[in-house]
PDB file of C-alpha atoms in Angstrom:
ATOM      1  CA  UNK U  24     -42.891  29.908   5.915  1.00  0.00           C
ATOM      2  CA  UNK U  25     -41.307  32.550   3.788  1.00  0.00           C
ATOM      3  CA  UNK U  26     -37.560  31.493   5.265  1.00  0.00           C
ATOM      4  CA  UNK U  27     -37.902  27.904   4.601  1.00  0.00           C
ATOM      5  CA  UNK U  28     -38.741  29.228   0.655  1.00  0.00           C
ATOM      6  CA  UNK U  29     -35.804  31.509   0.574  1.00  0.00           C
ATOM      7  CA  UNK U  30     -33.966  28.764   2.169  1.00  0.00           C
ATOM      8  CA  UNK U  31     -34.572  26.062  -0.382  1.00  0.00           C
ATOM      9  CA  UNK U  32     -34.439  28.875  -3.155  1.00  0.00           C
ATOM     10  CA  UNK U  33     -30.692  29.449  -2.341  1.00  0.00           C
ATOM     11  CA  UNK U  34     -29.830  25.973  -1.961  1.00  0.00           C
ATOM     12  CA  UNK U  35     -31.514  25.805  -5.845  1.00  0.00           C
ATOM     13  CA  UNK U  36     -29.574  28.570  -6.543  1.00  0.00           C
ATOM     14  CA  UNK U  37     -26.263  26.962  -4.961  1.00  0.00           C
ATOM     15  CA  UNK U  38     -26.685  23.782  -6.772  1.00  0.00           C
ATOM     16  CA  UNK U  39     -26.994  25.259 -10.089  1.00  0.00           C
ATOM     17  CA  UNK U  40     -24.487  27.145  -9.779  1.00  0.00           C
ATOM     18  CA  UNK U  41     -22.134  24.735  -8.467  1.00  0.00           C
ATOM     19  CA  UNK U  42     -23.350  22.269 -11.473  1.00  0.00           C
ATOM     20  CA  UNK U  43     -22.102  25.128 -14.059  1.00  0.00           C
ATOM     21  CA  UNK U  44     -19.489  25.371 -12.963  1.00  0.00           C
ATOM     22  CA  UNK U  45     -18.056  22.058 -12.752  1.00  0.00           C
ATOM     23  CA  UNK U  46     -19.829  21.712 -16.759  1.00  0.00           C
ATOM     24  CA  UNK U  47     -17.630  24.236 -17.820  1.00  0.00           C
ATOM     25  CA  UNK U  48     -14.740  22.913 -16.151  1.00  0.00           C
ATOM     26  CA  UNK U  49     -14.843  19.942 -17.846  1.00  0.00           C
ATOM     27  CA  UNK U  50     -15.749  21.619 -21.172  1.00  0.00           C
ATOM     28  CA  UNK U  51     -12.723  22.903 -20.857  1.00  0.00           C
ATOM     29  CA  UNK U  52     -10.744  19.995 -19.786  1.00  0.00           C
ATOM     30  CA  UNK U  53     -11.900  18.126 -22.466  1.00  0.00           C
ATOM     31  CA  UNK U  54     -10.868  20.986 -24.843  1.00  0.00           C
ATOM     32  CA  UNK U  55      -8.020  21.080 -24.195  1.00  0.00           C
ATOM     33  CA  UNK U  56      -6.991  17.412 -23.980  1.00  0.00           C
ATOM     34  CA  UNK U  57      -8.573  17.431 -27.588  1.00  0.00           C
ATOM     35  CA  UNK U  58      -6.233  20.054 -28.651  1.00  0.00           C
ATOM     36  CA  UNK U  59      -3.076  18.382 -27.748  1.00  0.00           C
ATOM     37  CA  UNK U  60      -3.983  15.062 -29.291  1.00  0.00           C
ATOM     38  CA  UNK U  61      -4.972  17.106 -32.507  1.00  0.00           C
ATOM     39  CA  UNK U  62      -1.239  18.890 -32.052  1.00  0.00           C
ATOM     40  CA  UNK U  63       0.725  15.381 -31.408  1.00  0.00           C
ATOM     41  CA  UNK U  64       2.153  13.317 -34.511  1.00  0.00           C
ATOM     42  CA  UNK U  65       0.404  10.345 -35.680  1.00  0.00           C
ATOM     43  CA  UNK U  66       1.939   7.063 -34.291  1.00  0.00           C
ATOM     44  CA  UNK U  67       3.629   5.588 -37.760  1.00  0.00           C
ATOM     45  CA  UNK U  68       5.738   2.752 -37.804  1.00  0.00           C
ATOM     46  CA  UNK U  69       7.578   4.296 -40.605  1.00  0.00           C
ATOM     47  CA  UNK U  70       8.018   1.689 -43.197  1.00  0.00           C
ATOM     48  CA  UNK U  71       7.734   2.330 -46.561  1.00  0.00           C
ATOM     49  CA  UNK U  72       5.266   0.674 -49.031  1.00  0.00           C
ATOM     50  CA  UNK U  73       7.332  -1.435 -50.679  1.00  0.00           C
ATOM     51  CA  UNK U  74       8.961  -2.664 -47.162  1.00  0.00           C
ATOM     52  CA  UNK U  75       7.436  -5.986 -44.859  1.00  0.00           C
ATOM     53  CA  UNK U  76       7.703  -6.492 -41.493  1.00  0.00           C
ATOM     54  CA  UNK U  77       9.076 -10.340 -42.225  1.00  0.00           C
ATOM     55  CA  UNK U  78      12.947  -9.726 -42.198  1.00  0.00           C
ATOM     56  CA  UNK U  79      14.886 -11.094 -45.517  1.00  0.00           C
ATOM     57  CA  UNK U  80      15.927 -14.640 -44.786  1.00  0.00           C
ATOM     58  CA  UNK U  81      12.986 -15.460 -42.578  1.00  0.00           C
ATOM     59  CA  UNK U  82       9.832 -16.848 -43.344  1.00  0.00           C
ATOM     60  CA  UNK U  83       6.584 -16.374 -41.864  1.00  0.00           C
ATOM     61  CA  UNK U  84       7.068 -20.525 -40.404  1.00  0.00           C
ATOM     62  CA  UNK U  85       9.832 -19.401 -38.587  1.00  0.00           C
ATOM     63  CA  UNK U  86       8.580 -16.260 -36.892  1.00  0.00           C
ATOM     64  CA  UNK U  87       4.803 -18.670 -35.859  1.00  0.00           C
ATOM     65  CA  UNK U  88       8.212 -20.945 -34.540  1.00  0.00           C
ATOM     66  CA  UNK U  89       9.627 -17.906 -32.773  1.00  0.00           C
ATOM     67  CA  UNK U  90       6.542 -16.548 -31.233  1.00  0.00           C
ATOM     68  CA  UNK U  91       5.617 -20.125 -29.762  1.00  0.00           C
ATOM     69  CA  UNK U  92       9.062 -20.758 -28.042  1.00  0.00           C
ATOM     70  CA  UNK U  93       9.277 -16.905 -26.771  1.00  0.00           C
ATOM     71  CA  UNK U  94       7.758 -17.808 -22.972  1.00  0.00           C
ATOM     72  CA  UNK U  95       5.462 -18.612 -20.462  1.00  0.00           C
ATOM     73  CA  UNK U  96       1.692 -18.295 -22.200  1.00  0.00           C
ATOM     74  CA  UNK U  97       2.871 -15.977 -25.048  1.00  0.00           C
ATOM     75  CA  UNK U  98       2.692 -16.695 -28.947  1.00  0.00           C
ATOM     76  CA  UNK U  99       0.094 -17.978 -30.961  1.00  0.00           C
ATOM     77  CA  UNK U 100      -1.688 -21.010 -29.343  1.00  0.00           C
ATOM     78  CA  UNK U 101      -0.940 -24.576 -31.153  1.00  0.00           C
ATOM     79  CA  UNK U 102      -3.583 -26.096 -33.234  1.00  0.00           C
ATOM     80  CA  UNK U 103      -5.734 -28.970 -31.160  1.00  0.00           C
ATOM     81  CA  UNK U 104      -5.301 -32.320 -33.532  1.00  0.00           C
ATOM     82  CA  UNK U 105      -8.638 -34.770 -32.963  1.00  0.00           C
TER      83      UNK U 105
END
């Protein structure tokens, strides 16, 4: 009786052990990937305030044209007329 209790109290022991260790493991992990992101820039487009993203000489018709035309399934669907 007393080595099935010392059995199952190191296979307690084991598991908890095991679990910490994997915890702080991804602690860690995660740390870390944190840190990087925080260290990378900031995806910007880089336009200024005053600038659109409508090219001079094109209107916003045109580009709805353009985006239509562009392939198979892409664009903005077309309107459904009753």
């Amino acid at each position: 009786d007393f080595a099935e209790g010392n059995i199952h109290h190191k296979a307690l022991l084991i598991s908890v052990t095991v679990c910490s260790i994997l915890l702080v493991l991804i602690i860690i992990f995660c740390y870390f990937r944190y840190k990087r992101q925080e260290t990378r820039p900031r995806y910007s487009i880089g336009l200024e305030q005053d600038e659109t993203y409508i090219p001079p000489g094109e209107s916003l018709k045109d580009l709805i044209e353009q985006s239509q035309s562009s392939g198979s399934g892409s664009g903005l669907p077309l309107l459904v007329r009753k």
